[in-house]
Coordinates of C-alpha atoms and ligand atoms in Angstrom, one line a residue:
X1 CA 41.4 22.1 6.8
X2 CA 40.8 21.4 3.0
X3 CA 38.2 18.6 2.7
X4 CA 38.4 15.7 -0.4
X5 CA 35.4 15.9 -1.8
X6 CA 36.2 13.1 -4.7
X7 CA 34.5 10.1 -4.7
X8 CA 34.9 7.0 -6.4
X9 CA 32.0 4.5 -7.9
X10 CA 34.3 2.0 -8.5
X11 CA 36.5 2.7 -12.0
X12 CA 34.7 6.3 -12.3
X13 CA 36.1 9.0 -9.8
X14 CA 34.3 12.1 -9.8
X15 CA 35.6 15.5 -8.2
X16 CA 32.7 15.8 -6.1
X17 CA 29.5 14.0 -5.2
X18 CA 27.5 16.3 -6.6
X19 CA 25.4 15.6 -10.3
X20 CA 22.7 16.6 -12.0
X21 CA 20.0 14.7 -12.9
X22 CA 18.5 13.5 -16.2
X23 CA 16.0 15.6 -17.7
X24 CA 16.6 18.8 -14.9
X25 CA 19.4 20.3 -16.8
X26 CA 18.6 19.6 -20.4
X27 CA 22.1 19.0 -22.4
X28 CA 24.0 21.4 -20.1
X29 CA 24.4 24.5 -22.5
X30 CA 21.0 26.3 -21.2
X31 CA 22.4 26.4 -17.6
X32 CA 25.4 27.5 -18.5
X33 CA 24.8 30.9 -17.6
X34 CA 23.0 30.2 -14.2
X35 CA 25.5 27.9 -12.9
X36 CA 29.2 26.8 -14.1
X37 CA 28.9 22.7 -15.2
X38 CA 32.2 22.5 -14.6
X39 CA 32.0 22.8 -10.9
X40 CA 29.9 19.9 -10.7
X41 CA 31.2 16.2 -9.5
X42 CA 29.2 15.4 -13.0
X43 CA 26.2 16.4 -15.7
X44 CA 24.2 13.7 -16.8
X45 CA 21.5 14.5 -20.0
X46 CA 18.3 14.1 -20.7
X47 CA 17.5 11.2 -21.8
X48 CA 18.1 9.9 -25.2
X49 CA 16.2 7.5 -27.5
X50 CA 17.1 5.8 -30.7
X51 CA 14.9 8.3 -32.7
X52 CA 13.8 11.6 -32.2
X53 CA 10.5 12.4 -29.6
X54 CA 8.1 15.1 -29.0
X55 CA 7.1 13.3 -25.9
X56 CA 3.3 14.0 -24.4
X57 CA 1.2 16.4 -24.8
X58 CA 1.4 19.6 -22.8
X59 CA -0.2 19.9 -19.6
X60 CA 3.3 17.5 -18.9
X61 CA 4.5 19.2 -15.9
X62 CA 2.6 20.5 -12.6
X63 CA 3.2 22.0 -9.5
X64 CA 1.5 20.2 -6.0
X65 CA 2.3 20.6 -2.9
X66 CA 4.8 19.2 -2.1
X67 CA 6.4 18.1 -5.5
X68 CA 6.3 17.9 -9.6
X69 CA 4.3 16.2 -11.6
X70 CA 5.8 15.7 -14.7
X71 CA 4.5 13.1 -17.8
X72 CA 7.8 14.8 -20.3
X73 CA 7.3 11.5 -22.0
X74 CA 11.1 11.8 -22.7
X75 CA 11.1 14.5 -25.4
X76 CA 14.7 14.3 -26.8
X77 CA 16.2 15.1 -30.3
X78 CA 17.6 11.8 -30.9
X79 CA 21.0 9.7 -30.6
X80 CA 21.7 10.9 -33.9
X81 CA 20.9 14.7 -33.7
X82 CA 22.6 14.6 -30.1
X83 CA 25.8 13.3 -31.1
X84 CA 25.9 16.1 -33.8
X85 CA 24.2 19.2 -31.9
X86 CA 24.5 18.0 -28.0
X87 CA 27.8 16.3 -27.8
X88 CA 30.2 19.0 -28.6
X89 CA 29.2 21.5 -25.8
X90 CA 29.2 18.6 -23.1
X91 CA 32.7 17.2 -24.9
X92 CA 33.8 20.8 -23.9
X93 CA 33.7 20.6 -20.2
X94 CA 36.0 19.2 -17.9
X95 CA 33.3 17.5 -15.9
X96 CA 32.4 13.8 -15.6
X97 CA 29.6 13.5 -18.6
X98 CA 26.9 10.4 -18.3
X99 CA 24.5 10.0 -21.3
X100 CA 20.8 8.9 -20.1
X101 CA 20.1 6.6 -22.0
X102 CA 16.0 5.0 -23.0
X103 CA 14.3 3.2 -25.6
X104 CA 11.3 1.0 -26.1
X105 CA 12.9 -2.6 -26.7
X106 CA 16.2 -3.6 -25.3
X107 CA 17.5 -3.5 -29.0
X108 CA 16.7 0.4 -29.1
X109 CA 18.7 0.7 -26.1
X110 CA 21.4 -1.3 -27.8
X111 CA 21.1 1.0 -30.7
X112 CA 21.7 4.1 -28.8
X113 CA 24.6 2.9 -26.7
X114 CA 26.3 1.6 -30.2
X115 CA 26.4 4.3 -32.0
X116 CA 27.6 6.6 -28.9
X117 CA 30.5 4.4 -29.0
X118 CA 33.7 5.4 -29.9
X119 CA 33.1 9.3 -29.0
X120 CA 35.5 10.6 -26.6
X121 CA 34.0 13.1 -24.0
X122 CA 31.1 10.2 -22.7
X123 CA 31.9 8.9 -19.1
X124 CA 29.2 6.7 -18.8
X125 CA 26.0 5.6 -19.4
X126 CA 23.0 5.7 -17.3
X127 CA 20.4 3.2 -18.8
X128 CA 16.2 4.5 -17.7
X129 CA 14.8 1.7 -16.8
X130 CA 12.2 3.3 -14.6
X131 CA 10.8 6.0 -16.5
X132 CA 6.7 6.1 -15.5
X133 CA 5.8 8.4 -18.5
X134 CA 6.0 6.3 -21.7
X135 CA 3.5 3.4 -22.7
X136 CA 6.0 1.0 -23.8
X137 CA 9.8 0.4 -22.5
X138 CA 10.8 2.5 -19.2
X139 CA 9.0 1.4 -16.6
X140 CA 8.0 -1.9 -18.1
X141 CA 11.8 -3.1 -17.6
X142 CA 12.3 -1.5 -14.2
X143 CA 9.9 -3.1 -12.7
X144 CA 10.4 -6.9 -13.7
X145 CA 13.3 -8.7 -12.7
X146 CA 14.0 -10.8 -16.2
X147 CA 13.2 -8.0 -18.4
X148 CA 15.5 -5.6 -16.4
X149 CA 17.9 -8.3 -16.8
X150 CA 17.5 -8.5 -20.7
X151 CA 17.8 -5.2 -21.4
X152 CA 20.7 -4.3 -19.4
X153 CA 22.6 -7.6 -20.7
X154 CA 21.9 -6.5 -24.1
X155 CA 23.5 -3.1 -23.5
X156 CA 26.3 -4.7 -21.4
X157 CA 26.8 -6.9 -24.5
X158 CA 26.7 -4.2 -26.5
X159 CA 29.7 -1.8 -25.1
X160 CA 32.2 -1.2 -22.5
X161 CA 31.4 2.0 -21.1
X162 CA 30.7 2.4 -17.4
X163 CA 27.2 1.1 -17.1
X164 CA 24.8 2.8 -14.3
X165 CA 21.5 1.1 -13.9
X166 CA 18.8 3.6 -13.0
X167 CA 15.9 1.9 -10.9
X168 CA 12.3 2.6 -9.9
X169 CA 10.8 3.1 -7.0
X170 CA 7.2 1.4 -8.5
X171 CA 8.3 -1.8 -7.7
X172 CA 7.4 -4.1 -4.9
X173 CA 10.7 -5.4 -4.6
X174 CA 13.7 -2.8 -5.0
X175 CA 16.3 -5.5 -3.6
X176 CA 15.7 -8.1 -6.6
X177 CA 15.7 -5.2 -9.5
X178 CA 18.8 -4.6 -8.0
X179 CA 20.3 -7.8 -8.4
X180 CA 19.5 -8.4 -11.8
X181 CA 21.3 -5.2 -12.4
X182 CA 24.6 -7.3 -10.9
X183 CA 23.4 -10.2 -12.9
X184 CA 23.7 -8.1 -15.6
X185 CA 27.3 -6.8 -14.9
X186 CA 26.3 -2.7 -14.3
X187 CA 29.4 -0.7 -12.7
X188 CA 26.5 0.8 -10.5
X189 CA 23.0 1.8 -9.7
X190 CA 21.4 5.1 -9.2
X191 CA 18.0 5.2 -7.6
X192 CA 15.5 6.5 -7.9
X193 CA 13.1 7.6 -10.8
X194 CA 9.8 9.4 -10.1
X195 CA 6.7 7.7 -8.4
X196 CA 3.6 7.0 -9.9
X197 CA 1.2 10.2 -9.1
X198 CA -2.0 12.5 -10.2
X199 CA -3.3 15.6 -9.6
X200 CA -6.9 16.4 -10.7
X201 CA -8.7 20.0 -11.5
X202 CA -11.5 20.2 -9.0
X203 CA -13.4 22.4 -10.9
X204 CA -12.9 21.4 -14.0
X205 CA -13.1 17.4 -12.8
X206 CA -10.5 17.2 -15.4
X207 CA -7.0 15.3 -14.4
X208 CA -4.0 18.3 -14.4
X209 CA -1.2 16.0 -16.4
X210 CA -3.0 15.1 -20.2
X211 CA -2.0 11.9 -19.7
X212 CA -3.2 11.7 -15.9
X213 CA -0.8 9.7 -14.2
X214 CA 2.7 11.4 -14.3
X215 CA 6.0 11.0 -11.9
X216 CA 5.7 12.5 -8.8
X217 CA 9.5 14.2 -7.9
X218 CA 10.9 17.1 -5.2
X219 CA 10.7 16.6 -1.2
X220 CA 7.9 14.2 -1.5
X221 CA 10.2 11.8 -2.1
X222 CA 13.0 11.9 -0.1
X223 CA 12.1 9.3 2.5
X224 CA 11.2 6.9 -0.3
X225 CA 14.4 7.6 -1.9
X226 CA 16.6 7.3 1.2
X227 CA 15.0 3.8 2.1
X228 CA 15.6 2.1 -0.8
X229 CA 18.9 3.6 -1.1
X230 CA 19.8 2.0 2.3
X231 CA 17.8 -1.4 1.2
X232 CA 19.6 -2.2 -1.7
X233 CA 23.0 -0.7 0.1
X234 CA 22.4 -3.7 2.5
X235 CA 22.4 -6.1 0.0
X236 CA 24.5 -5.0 -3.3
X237 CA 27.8 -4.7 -3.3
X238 CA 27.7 -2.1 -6.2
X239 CA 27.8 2.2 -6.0
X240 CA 25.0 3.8 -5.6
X241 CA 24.0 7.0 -6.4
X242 CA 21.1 8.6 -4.6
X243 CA 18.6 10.8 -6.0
X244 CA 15.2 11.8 -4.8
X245 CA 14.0 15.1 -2.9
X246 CA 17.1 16.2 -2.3
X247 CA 17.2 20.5 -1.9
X248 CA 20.2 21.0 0.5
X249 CA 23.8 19.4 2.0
X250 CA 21.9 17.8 4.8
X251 CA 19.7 16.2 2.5
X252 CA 22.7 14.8 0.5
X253 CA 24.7 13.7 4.0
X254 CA 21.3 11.4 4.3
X255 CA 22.2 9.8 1.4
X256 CA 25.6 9.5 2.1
X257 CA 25.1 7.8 5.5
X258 CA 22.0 5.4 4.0
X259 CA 24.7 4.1 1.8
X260 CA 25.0 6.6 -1.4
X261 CA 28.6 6.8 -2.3
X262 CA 26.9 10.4 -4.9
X263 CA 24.0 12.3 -5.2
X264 CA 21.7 13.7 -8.0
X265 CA 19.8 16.9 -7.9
X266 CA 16.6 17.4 -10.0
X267 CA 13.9 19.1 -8.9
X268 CA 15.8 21.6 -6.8
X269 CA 17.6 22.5 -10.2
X270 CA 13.8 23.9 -10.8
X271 CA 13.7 25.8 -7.9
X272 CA 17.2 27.4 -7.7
X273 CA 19.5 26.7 -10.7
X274 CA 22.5 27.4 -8.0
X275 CA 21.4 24.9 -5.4
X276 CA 24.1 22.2 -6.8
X277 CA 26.7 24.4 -6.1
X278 CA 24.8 25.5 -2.9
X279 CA 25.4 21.4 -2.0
X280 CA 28.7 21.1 -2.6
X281 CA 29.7 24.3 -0.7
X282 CA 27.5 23.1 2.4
X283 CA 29.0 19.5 2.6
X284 CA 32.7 21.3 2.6
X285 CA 31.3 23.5 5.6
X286 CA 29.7 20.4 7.4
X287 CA 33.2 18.1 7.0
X288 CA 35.0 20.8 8.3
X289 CA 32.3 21.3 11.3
X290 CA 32.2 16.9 11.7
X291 CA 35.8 16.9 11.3
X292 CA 36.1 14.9 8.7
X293 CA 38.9 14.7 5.8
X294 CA 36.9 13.1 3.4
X295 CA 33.1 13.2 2.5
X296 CA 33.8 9.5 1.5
X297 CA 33.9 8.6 4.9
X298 CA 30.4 9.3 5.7
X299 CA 29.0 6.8 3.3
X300 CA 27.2 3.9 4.9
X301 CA 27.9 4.9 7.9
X302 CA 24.4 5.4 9.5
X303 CA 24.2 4.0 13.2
X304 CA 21.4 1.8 13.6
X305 CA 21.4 0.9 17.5
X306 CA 17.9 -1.1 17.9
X307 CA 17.5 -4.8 16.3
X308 CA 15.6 -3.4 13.0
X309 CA 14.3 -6.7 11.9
X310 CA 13.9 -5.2 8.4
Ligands
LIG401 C1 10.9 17.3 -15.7 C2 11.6 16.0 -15.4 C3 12.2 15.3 -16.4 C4 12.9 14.1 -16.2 N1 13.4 13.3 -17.2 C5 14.1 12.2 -16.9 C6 14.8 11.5 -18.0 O1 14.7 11.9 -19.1 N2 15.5 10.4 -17.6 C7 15.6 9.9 -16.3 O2 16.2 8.9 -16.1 N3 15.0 10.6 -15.3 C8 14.3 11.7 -15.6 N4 13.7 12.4 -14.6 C9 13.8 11.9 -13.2 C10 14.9 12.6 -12.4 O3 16.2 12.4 -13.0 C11 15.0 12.1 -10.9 O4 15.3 10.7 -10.9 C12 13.7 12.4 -10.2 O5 13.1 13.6 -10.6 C13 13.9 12.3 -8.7 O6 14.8 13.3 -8.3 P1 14.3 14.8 -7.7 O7 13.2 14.5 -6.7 O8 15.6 15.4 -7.2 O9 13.8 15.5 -8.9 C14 13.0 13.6 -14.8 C15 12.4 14.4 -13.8 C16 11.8 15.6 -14.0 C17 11.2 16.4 -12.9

């Protein structure tokens, strides 16, 4: 039985479920070799700011035990240089491409969706609110309801491209980040970023990351990632597209059934550079096993038989 794998998050259908996450795959070209992009339901970069950044200094990344730590700071080349040395490869797939998109003021993220406009090749956009590792911007708008609301109006104002908010999980209140992303007019939400986290050199007393707090990311996770994907799945009437922890197909069909119509794989891509193919090969084998014709058909569907009173 051949299983339909497409999905659809509203006007963007992608050939599988299965993406990459920002800033685990670089612009695509270095995993070339390890893994063919064009097998995947979509690629979506780094992120990129208005001008170039070398992000923090190194130590940025570190291994615990049961995830990464990483402060990258979001280290890019650029809007400008990415357009002229980035674009072309990722124009050369035929793959759904989604630009990540950050800045520091909703104006810079303006700025970098403006000037992406017009080039073919660009699927979407996927605007970082919720990235832990930089003092100013990031975080600061993903975790307040009126500025996540400013800055995604201003990019909504700004152009017509498929929109995806990106949330964080260091909020208090996922649900109303959420809606300010529908306030705003997003085609869809993607959750979630990296948590808060440390790690500190016993015998050195020294903290591991140089800028001590970094974003924790990997299996950790998971259960973080899957609840708020079913949270705001209750209450939004938007796509979402999970991402959190997630290493294998079962992992992804948790998603699926909390209410993810997609998936993104980051960490994993660390671990084994094949594992999103891995995915997408072991939710074929599992529809087949379920029965089912379409992976779509899974989403949201998660049986809850007790009175939750969540
Ligand atoms: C090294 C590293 C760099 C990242 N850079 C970005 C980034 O530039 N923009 C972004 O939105 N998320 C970034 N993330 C977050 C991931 O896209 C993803 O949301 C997070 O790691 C959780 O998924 P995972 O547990 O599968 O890794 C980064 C994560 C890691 C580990």
């Amino acid at each position: 039985m051949a299983v339909d794998l497409s999905i659809e998050l509203g006007a963007l259908r992608l050939k599988n479920p299965v993406l990459v996450a920002s800033g685990t795959y670089g612009w695509g070209q270095q995993y070339r070799d390890l893994l063919d992009p064009n097998l995947l339901g979509g690629l979506i970069t780094k992120a990129v700011t208005q001008h170039p950044r070398e992000g923090n200094s190194p130590p940025r990344i570190v291994e615990t035990s049961c995830g990464l730590l990483n402060s990258i700071g979001l280290a890019n080349v650029g809007v400008k240089a990415f357009i002229r040395e980035k674009l072309p490869f990722l124009q050369s797939l035929k793959t759904t491409v989604i630009v990540n998109v950050a800045g520091s003021t909703p104006e810079e993220y303006a700025e970098v969706a403006r000037q992406l406009e017009g080039y073919p090749g660009i699927d979407a956009l996927e605007i970082n609110i919720s990235c832990p590792n930089v003092r100013e911007g990031g975080l600061a708008f993903g975790s307040d309801p009126k500025a996540a609301l400013r800055v995604l109006s201003t990019v909504r104002r700004t152009t017509k491209r498929f929109l995806i908010a990106k949330l964080s999980p260091n909020v208090t209140d996922i649900v109303a980040i959420a809606e300010s992303a529908v306030d705003a007019g997003v085609e869809a939400i993607s959750l979630i970023n990296t948590l808060v986290g440390m790690a500190i050199d016993v015998p050195r007393q020294r903290p591991r990351l140089s800028t001590v707090l970094g974003g924790l990311s990997g299996p950790a996770i998971k259960p973080v990632a899957l609840a708020m994907v079913w949270k705001v799945a209750q209450k939004i009437d938007l796509p979402i597209i999970g991402v959190g922890g997630i290493m294998t197909a079962q992992d992804a069909m948790e998603f699926f059934l909390a209410g993810a119509s997609a998936v993104e794989v980051g960490t994993a891509n660390f671990v084994d550079p094949q594992t999103p193919l891995k995915i997408i090969r072991g939710l074929e084998e599992a529809c087949v096993q379920q029965g089912l014709k379409r992976i779509r058909q899974l989403v949201g569907k998660m049986v809850i038989e007790t009175d939750t009173n969540i």
